[in-house]
C-alpha positions as semicolon CSV with decimal commas, in nm:
position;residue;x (nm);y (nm);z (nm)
1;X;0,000;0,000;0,000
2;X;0,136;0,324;-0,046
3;X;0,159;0,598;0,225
4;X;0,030;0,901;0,176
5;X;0,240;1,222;0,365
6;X;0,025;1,476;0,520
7;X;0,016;1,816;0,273
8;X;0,099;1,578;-0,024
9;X;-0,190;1,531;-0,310
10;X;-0,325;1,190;-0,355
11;X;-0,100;0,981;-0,632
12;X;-0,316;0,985;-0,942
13;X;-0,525;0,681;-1,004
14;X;-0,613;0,559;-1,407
15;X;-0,954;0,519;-1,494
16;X;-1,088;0,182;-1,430
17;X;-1,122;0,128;-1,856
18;X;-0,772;0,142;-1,867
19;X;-0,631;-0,060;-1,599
20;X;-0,832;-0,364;-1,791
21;X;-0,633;-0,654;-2,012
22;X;-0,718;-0,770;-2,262
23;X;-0,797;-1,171;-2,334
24;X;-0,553;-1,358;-2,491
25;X;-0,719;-1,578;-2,782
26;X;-0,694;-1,935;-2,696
27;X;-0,745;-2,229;-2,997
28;X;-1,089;-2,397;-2,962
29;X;-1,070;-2,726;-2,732
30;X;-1,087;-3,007;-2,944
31;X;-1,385;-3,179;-3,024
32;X;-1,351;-3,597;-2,788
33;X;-1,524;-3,846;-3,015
34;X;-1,646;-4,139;-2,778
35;X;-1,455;-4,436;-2,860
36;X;-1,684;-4,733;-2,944
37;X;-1,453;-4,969;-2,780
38;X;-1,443;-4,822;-2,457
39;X;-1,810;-4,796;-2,453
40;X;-1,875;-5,137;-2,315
41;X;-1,658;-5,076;-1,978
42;X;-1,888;-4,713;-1,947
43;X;-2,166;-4,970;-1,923
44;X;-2,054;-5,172;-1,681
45;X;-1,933;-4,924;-1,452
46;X;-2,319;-4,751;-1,515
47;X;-2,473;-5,055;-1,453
48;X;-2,224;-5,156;-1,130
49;X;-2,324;-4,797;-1,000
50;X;-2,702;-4,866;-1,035
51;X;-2,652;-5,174;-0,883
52;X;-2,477;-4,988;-0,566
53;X;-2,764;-4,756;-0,544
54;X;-3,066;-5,023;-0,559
55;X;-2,841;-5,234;-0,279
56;X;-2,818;-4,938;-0,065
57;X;-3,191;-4,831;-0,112
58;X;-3,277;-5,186;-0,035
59;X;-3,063;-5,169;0,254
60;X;-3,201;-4,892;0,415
61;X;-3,535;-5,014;0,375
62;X;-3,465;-5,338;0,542
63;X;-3,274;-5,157;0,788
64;X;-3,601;-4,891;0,887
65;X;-3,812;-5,210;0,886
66;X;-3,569;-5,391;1,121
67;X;-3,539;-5,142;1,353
68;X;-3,922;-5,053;1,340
């Protein structure tokens, strides 16, 4: 921060338009194509996760029932 002497004027401050950068153009990301033989394992690992979630809902329904 900078001090500011008694009986000195304020240092001068730019306008807020000017103190702005501007962006830097970046190249486009690249456009990810699925691959079709990886698509099989995305399955299973769907299919394993919807099989966690039914086993816990399950769960916790046998659970509530259980412990009344």
């Amino acid at each position: 921060m900078t001090r500011v002497l008694p009986g000195l004027p304020l240092p001068a401050r730019r306008p807020l338009h000017q103190t702005r950068t501007r962006a830097v153009p970046q190249a486009p990301a690249p456009v990810v194509t699925p691959d079709p033989a990886a698509l099989p394992d995305s399955l299973d690992l769907g299919t394993a996760m919807l099989g966690v979630t039914a086993l816990t809902l399950v769960g916790g329904v046998v659970a509530r029932a259980l412990l009344g």
